[in-house]
């Protein structure tokens, strides 16, 4: 689950990461009131889960109340690369002497957290890593050992951090790692991590703080973090994926036109491959799970058909703990409730498969085809989808 910037900063503050004072706002009046509270100058920042907001006018500095109103009016409702801005984050403007980059990401290959630090922040990190990989210091952390002081010193040395900033940068990296572990995140990224000028009236030296926050939480761990579970951003979520999640289905939207339903992740993955091999383009990954009942099948059909791009649907069910007759009843019930207008190809194999095929035959559902093998089913559904596309074009 990806968080908005201000949600990530609130998570950071919970773990002692220094962030600028700010307030979220969803209306112009709330934004102006927030600007009055944090003080001027302040930054009005669009809250969308995409980079490059500043270049597209999504981040503006207000020096007084009138400018705060003007900027909030311009940003709220703005379209930024296909995403509509529904909220802004209003924060006190920071004095910036330098911009760094810091991140903790789970490296699946190494099966360990990867810490990254660079003194060249504030730019597109993908471009930087491609043009100058040596500009980003990297270090894997043994999960059993955790992030230690010597890790911080090594990262700071390799990144070229000035001596007076080694301690504050190390302390902040330790807090980012704490956030990563305790919140069960997959990514914690700060770009930029800003260095503020020293020599102020309080006599303090240069300090570092997180001017941005990009956080991705592990969906599978949210049941242990009820406070975080409420941080999702429904407006940024695909409507089919949101519908599937609400119904307890495992669904990933793809860019094709053939709906796919199977029971078990491995079978669904194989179905996607076979459909692609036959020249088709899957519209989704949908795993109804083992032991799928009629209600789950009905919900799955509704989710698949909610995607207007779907021209044909392939049901590929292997009955282990899943019973073919239950699947058939679910499909029959779905057709009675939804009355789909696209063709279905059904392949049932395994437990009670003959009973399932008998039920489908007796129901005589319109535009439902059966196949004996996965390859036959894939070939037929691709042909039906192509036929539907041709008819729509003519």
Coordinates of C-alpha atoms in Angstrom, one line a residue:
X1 CA 0.0 0.0 0.0
X2 CA 1.5 3.3 -1.1
X3 CA 1.1 6.3 1.2
X4 CA 0.7 9.9 0.3
X5 CA 3.6 12.2 1.3
X6 CA 1.9 13.7 4.4
X7 CA 0.9 10.2 5.6
X8 CA 4.5 9.1 5.2
X9 CA 5.7 12.1 7.2
X10 CA 3.2 11.4 9.9
X11 CA 4.6 7.9 10.1
X12 CA 8.1 9.3 10.2
X13 CA 7.3 11.7 13.0
X14 CA 6.0 8.7 15.0
X15 CA 9.5 7.3 14.9
X16 CA 11.4 10.6 15.6
X17 CA 12.4 11.4 12.0
X18 CA 12.6 15.2 11.7
X19 CA 10.0 16.6 9.3
X20 CA 8.7 20.2 8.7
X21 CA 5.6 21.3 10.5
X22 CA 2.6 20.8 8.2
X23 CA -1.2 20.3 7.9
X24 CA -3.2 18.3 5.3
X25 CA -6.1 20.1 3.6
X26 CA -8.8 19.1 1.1
X27 CA -10.4 22.5 0.5
X28 CA -9.1 25.9 -0.3
X29 CA -10.3 27.3 3.0
X30 CA -8.6 24.5 4.9
X31 CA -5.4 25.1 3.0
X32 CA -5.5 28.9 3.9
X33 CA -6.2 28.1 7.6
X34 CA -3.3 25.6 7.6
X35 CA -1.0 28.2 6.0
X36 CA -1.9 30.7 8.7
X37 CA -1.1 28.0 11.4
X38 CA 2.3 26.9 10.1
X39 CA 3.3 30.4 9.1
X40 CA 4.8 32.1 6.0
X41 CA 6.6 31.4 3.8
X42 CA 5.0 28.0 3.3
X43 CA 4.8 25.3 0.7
X44 CA 1.5 24.1 -0.9
X45 CA 2.1 20.6 -2.1
X46 CA -0.2 18.4 -4.2
X47 CA -0.8 15.0 -2.7
X48 CA -0.6 12.4 -5.5
X49 CA 1.4 9.2 -5.6
X50 CA 3.7 10.2 -8.4
X51 CA 7.1 11.9 -8.7
X52 CA 7.9 15.2 -10.5
X53 CA 5.1 17.2 -8.9
X54 CA 7.2 20.3 -8.7
X55 CA 8.1 20.5 -12.4
X56 CA 4.4 20.2 -13.2
X57 CA 3.2 23.0 -10.9
X58 CA 2.1 20.8 -8.0
X59 CA 4.4 22.4 -5.5
X60 CA 4.3 26.2 -4.9
X61 CA 5.6 28.6 -2.3
X62 CA 3.2 31.1 -0.6
X63 CA 4.6 34.2 1.1
X64 CA 1.3 35.5 2.4
X65 CA -2.4 34.6 2.8
X66 CA -3.4 35.7 -0.7
X67 CA -0.8 33.6 -2.3
X68 CA -1.8 30.6 -0.2
X69 CA -5.4 30.9 -1.4
X70 CA -4.2 31.4 -5.0
X71 CA -1.9 28.4 -5.0
X72 CA -4.4 26.1 -3.2
X73 CA -7.1 27.0 -5.7
X74 CA -4.7 26.2 -8.6
X75 CA -3.5 22.9 -7.2
X76 CA -6.7 21.3 -5.8
X77 CA -8.4 19.6 -8.7
X78 CA -5.2 19.7 -10.9
X79 CA -4.5 16.8 -13.1
X80 CA -0.9 15.5 -12.7
X81 CA -0.1 12.7 -15.1
X82 CA -3.6 11.3 -15.0
X83 CA -4.1 11.7 -11.2
X84 CA -6.5 14.3 -9.8
X85 CA -5.3 16.2 -6.8
X86 CA -7.9 15.9 -3.9
X87 CA -5.6 17.0 -1.1
X88 CA -2.7 19.3 -0.4
X89 CA 0.0 19.3 2.3
X90 CA 0.8 22.8 3.7
X91 CA 4.1 22.9 5.4
X92 CA 6.5 25.6 6.7
X93 CA 9.1 26.4 4.0
X94 CA 12.5 25.0 4.9
X95 CA 15.9 26.7 4.4
X96 CA 17.9 24.4 2.2
X97 CA 21.7 24.3 2.0
X98 CA 22.0 20.9 0.3
X99 CA 19.7 18.0 -0.8
X100 CA 20.5 14.3 -0.1
X101 CA 18.8 11.1 -0.9
X102 CA 18.0 8.3 1.6
X103 CA 16.1 5.1 1.4
X104 CA 15.5 1.7 2.8
X105 CA 14.0 -0.9 0.5
X106 CA 13.5 -4.7 0.8
X107 CA 15.9 -6.4 -1.6
X108 CA 14.2 -9.6 -2.6
X109 CA 17.3 -11.0 -4.3
X110 CA 19.4 -10.6 -1.1
X111 CA 16.4 -11.3 1.2
X112 CA 17.5 -8.3 3.3
X113 CA 16.9 -4.6 3.7
X114 CA 19.0 -2.4 1.5
X115 CA 20.1 1.0 2.8
X116 CA 20.9 3.7 0.3
X117 CA 22.4 7.2 0.7
X118 CA 23.5 9.9 -1.7
X119 CA 24.6 13.5 -1.4
X120 CA 23.0 14.1 -4.8
X121 CA 19.3 14.2 -3.9
X122 CA 16.5 16.2 -5.2
X123 CA 16.8 14.6 -8.7
X124 CA 15.3 11.6 -10.4
X125 CA 17.1 8.7 -8.6
X126 CA 16.6 6.3 -11.4
X127 CA 18.4 8.7 -13.8
X128 CA 21.2 9.2 -11.2
X129 CA 21.7 5.5 -10.6
X130 CA 21.9 4.9 -14.4
X131 CA 24.3 7.7 -15.1
X132 CA 26.5 7.5 -12.0
X133 CA 25.9 4.3 -9.9
X134 CA 28.8 5.2 -7.6
X135 CA 26.9 8.3 -6.4
X136 CA 24.6 6.1 -4.3
X137 CA 26.2 4.3 -1.3
X138 CA 24.5 1.0 -0.6
X139 CA 24.6 -1.5 2.2
X140 CA 22.6 -4.6 3.1
X141 CA 21.6 -5.0 6.7
X142 CA 21.3 -8.4 8.4
X143 CA 17.8 -8.4 9.8
X144 CA 19.0 -10.3 12.9
X145 CA 21.7 -7.7 13.6
X146 CA 19.8 -4.6 12.6
X147 CA 21.1 -1.2 11.6
X148 CA 24.2 -0.3 13.7
X149 CA 26.3 2.8 14.2
X150 CA 29.1 1.4 12.1
X151 CA 26.6 0.9 9.2
X152 CA 25.7 4.6 9.5
X153 CA 29.4 5.7 9.4
X154 CA 30.2 3.4 6.5
X155 CA 27.3 4.8 4.4
X156 CA 28.1 8.4 5.3
X157 CA 31.8 7.8 4.4
X158 CA 31.0 6.1 1.1
X159 CA 28.4 8.8 0.1
X160 CA 30.9 11.7 0.9
X161 CA 28.9 13.2 3.8
X162 CA 30.7 16.1 5.4
X163 CA 32.2 15.3 8.9
X164 CA 29.8 17.6 10.8
X165 CA 26.8 15.8 9.3
X166 CA 27.9 12.2 9.8
X167 CA 26.2 11.9 13.2
X168 CA 22.9 13.6 12.3
X169 CA 22.7 11.7 9.0
X170 CA 23.5 8.4 10.7
X171 CA 20.8 9.1 13.4
X172 CA 18.2 9.8 10.8
X173 CA 19.1 6.7 8.8
X174 CA 18.7 4.7 12.0
X175 CA 15.2 6.1 12.5
X176 CA 14.3 5.4 8.9
X177 CA 15.4 1.8 9.4
X178 CA 13.3 1.7 12.6
X179 CA 10.3 3.0 10.6
X180 CA 10.9 0.4 7.9
X181 CA 11.0 -2.6 10.4
X182 CA 8.4 -1.6 12.9
X183 CA 5.8 -0.5 10.4
X184 CA 6.6 -3.6 8.2
X185 CA 7.3 -1.5 5.1
X186 CA 8.6 -2.5 1.7
X187 CA 10.0 0.9 0.9
X188 CA 10.9 4.0 2.9
X189 CA 12.4 6.8 0.7
X190 CA 13.3 10.4 1.3
X191 CA 14.1 12.6 -1.7
X192 CA 15.1 15.2 -0.8
X193 CA 16.6 14.8 2.6
X194 CA 17.6 18.4 3.2
X195 CA 20.5 19.9 5.0
X196 CA 19.5 23.1 6.8
X197 CA 22.0 25.9 7.4
X198 CA 23.8 26.2 10.7
X199 CA 24.8 29.2 12.8
X200 CA 21.2 30.2 13.7
X201 CA 20.2 32.2 16.7
X202 CA 20.1 29.0 18.7
X203 CA 23.7 28.4 18.1
X204 CA 23.0 25.0 16.5
X205 CA 24.9 23.5 13.6
X206 CA 23.6 22.1 10.4
X207 CA 20.8 19.6 10.7
X208 CA 18.9 17.2 8.4
X209 CA 15.2 16.6 7.9
X210 CA 12.9 14.7 5.6
X211 CA 11.4 17.2 3.1
X212 CA 9.5 14.4 1.3
X213 CA 8.3 10.9 2.1
X214 CA 7.6 7.9 -0.1
X215 CA 6.4 4.9 1.9
X216 CA 5.1 1.5 0.7
X217 CA 3.6 -0.7 3.4
X218 CA 3.3 -4.5 3.1
X219 CA -0.4 -5.2 2.5
X220 CA -0.1 -8.6 4.1
X221 CA 1.1 -7.2 7.4
X222 CA -1.7 -4.6 7.8
X223 CA -3.7 -6.8 10.1
X224 CA -1.0 -6.1 12.7
X225 CA -1.2 -2.4 12.1
X226 CA -4.8 -1.3 12.3
X227 CA -3.8 2.4 12.4
X228 CA -2.0 2.0 9.1
X229 CA -4.8 0.0 7.4
X230 CA -6.9 3.2 7.3
X231 CA -4.2 5.2 5.4
X232 CA -5.1 3.7 2.0
X233 CA -5.9 6.2 -0.8
X234 CA -9.1 4.9 -2.5
X235 CA -9.0 7.6 -5.1
X236 CA -5.7 6.4 -6.4
X237 CA -6.7 2.7 -6.5
X238 CA -7.9 0.9 -9.6
X239 CA -11.7 0.4 -9.2
X240 CA -11.6 -3.3 -10.1
X241 CA -8.8 -4.0 -7.6
X242 CA -10.7 -2.1 -4.9
X243 CA -13.9 -4.1 -5.6
X244 CA -11.9 -7.3 -5.5
X245 CA -10.2 -6.5 -2.2
X246 CA -13.6 -5.6 -0.6
X247 CA -14.8 -9.1 -1.7
X248 CA -11.8 -10.9 -0.5
X249 CA -10.5 -11.8 -3.9
X250 CA -6.9 -11.8 -5.2
X251 CA -7.0 -9.6 -8.3
X252 CA -4.5 -7.7 -10.4
X253 CA -5.6 -5.7 -13.3
X254 CA -3.7 -6.1 -16.6
X255 CA -4.0 -4.3 -19.9
X256 CA -5.6 -7.0 -22.1
X257 CA -9.1 -7.9 -23.1
X258 CA -9.5 -11.6 -21.9
X259 CA -10.8 -12.0 -18.4
X260 CA -9.1 -14.8 -16.4
X261 CA -10.3 -16.7 -13.4
X262 CA -8.7 -19.7 -11.8
X263 CA -8.3 -21.3 -8.4
X264 CA -4.8 -21.1 -7.1
X265 CA -2.1 -18.7 -8.0
X266 CA 0.0 -21.2 -9.9
X267 CA -2.9 -22.3 -12.1
X268 CA -3.8 -18.7 -12.9
X269 CA -0.2 -17.8 -13.8
X270 CA -0.1 -20.8 -16.1
X271 CA -3.4 -19.7 -17.6
X272 CA -2.0 -16.3 -18.3
X273 CA 1.0 -17.8 -20.1
X274 CA -1.0 -20.2 -22.2
X275 CA -3.4 -17.4 -23.3
X276 CA -0.5 -15.2 -24.2
X277 CA 1.1 -18.2 -26.1
X278 CA -2.1 -18.5 -28.1
X279 CA -1.9 -14.8 -29.1
X280 CA -4.3 -13.4 -26.5
X281 CA -3.9 -10.6 -24.0
X282 CA -5.1 -11.3 -20.4
X283 CA -7.1 -8.5 -18.8
X284 CA -6.5 -9.6 -15.2
X285 CA -5.1 -12.1 -12.7
X286 CA -7.9 -13.4 -10.5
X287 CA -7.4 -16.2 -8.0
X288 CA -10.7 -17.2 -6.5
X289 CA -8.7 -19.5 -4.0
X290 CA -8.9 -23.1 -3.2
X291 CA -12.3 -24.5 -2.2
X292 CA -14.1 -21.7 -4.0
X293 CA -17.8 -21.6 -3.3
X294 CA -20.6 -20.4 -5.5
X295 CA -20.7 -17.0 -3.8
X296 CA -16.9 -16.5 -4.6
X297 CA -17.4 -17.4 -8.2
X298 CA -20.3 -15.0 -8.5
X299 CA -18.2 -12.2 -7.0
X300 CA -15.3 -13.0 -9.3
X301 CA -17.5 -12.8 -12.4
X302 CA -18.8 -9.4 -11.2
X303 CA -15.3 -8.1 -10.7
X304 CA -14.0 -9.3 -14.1
X305 CA -17.0 -7.9 -16.0
X306 CA -16.7 -4.6 -14.3
X307 CA -13.7 -4.0 -16.6
X308 CA -15.3 -2.6 -19.9
X309 CA -12.3 -3.8 -21.9
X310 CA -13.1 -7.5 -21.3
X311 CA -14.3 -9.1 -24.5
X312 CA -14.2 -12.8 -23.4
X313 CA -13.7 -14.7 -20.2
X314 CA -11.8 -17.9 -19.4
X315 CA -12.6 -20.0 -16.4
X316 CA -9.8 -22.5 -15.7
X317 CA -10.7 -24.6 -12.6
X318 CA -8.8 -27.6 -11.3
X319 CA -10.7 -29.4 -8.6
X320 CA -8.6 -30.5 -5.7
X321 CA -10.4 -29.1 -2.6
X322 CA -12.4 -27.0 -5.1
X323 CA -15.5 -28.9 -6.4
X324 CA -16.4 -28.7 -10.0
X325 CA -20.2 -28.7 -9.2
X326 CA -19.8 -25.8 -6.8
X327 CA -18.0 -23.8 -9.5
X328 CA -20.7 -24.6 -12.0
X329 CA -23.4 -23.5 -9.6
X330 CA -21.6 -20.3 -9.0
X331 CA -21.3 -19.6 -12.7
X332 CA -25.0 -20.4 -13.2
X333 CA -25.9 -18.1 -10.3
X334 CA -23.7 -15.4 -11.7
X335 CA -25.3 -15.6 -15.1
X336 CA -28.8 -15.3 -13.6
X337 CA -27.8 -12.3 -11.6
X338 CA -25.5 -10.4 -14.0
X339 CA -26.6 -11.6 -17.4
X340 CA -23.2 -11.1 -19.0
X341 CA -22.9 -10.0 -22.6
X342 CA -19.5 -11.5 -23.4
X343 CA -18.6 -15.2 -24.2
X344 CA -17.3 -17.5 -21.5
X345 CA -15.0 -20.5 -22.0
X346 CA -15.1 -23.0 -19.1
X347 CA -12.5 -25.7 -18.4
X348 CA -13.3 -27.9 -15.4
X349 CA -11.0 -30.7 -14.3
X350 CA -10.6 -32.7 -11.1
X351 CA -13.1 -33.2 -8.2
X352 CA -16.7 -33.5 -9.5
X353 CA -15.7 -32.2 -12.9
X354 CA -18.2 -34.4 -14.7
X355 CA -21.0 -33.2 -12.4
X356 CA -20.0 -29.6 -13.0
X357 CA -20.1 -30.1 -16.8
X358 CA -23.5 -31.8 -16.5
X359 CA -24.9 -28.9 -14.5
X360 CA -23.6 -26.4 -17.1
X361 CA -25.1 -28.4 -20.0
X362 CA -28.5 -28.7 -18.3
X363 CA -28.5 -24.9 -17.5
X364 CA -27.9 -24.2 -21.2
X365 CA -26.3 -20.8 -20.4
X366 CA -26.1 -18.5 -23.4
X367 CA -22.7 -18.0 -24.9
X368 CA -20.9 -20.5 -22.6
X369 CA -18.4 -22.9 -24.2
X370 CA -16.6 -25.8 -22.5
X371 CA -13.2 -27.2 -23.2
X372 CA -11.3 -30.3 -22.1
X373 CA -7.8 -28.9 -21.9
X374 CA -6.2 -25.7 -20.9
X375 CA -4.7 -25.2 -24.4
X376 CA -8.1 -25.8 -26.1
X377 CA -9.7 -23.4 -23.7
X378 CA -7.1 -20.7 -24.3
X379 CA -7.3 -21.1 -28.1
X380 CA -11.1 -20.8 -28.0
X381 CA -11.2 -17.8 -25.8
X382 CA -8.6 -16.0 -27.9
X383 CA -10.7 -16.7 -31.0
X384 CA -13.9 -15.4 -29.3
X385 CA -12.2 -12.2 -28.1
X386 CA -10.8 -11.6 -31.6
X387 CA -14.2 -12.1 -33.1
X388 CA -15.8 -9.7 -30.6
X389 CA -13.1 -7.1 -31.4
X390 CA -13.8 -7.5 -35.2
X391 CA -17.5 -7.1 -34.7
X392 CA -17.0 -4.0 -32.6
X393 CA -14.8 -2.5 -35.3
X394 CA -17.1 -3.2 -38.2

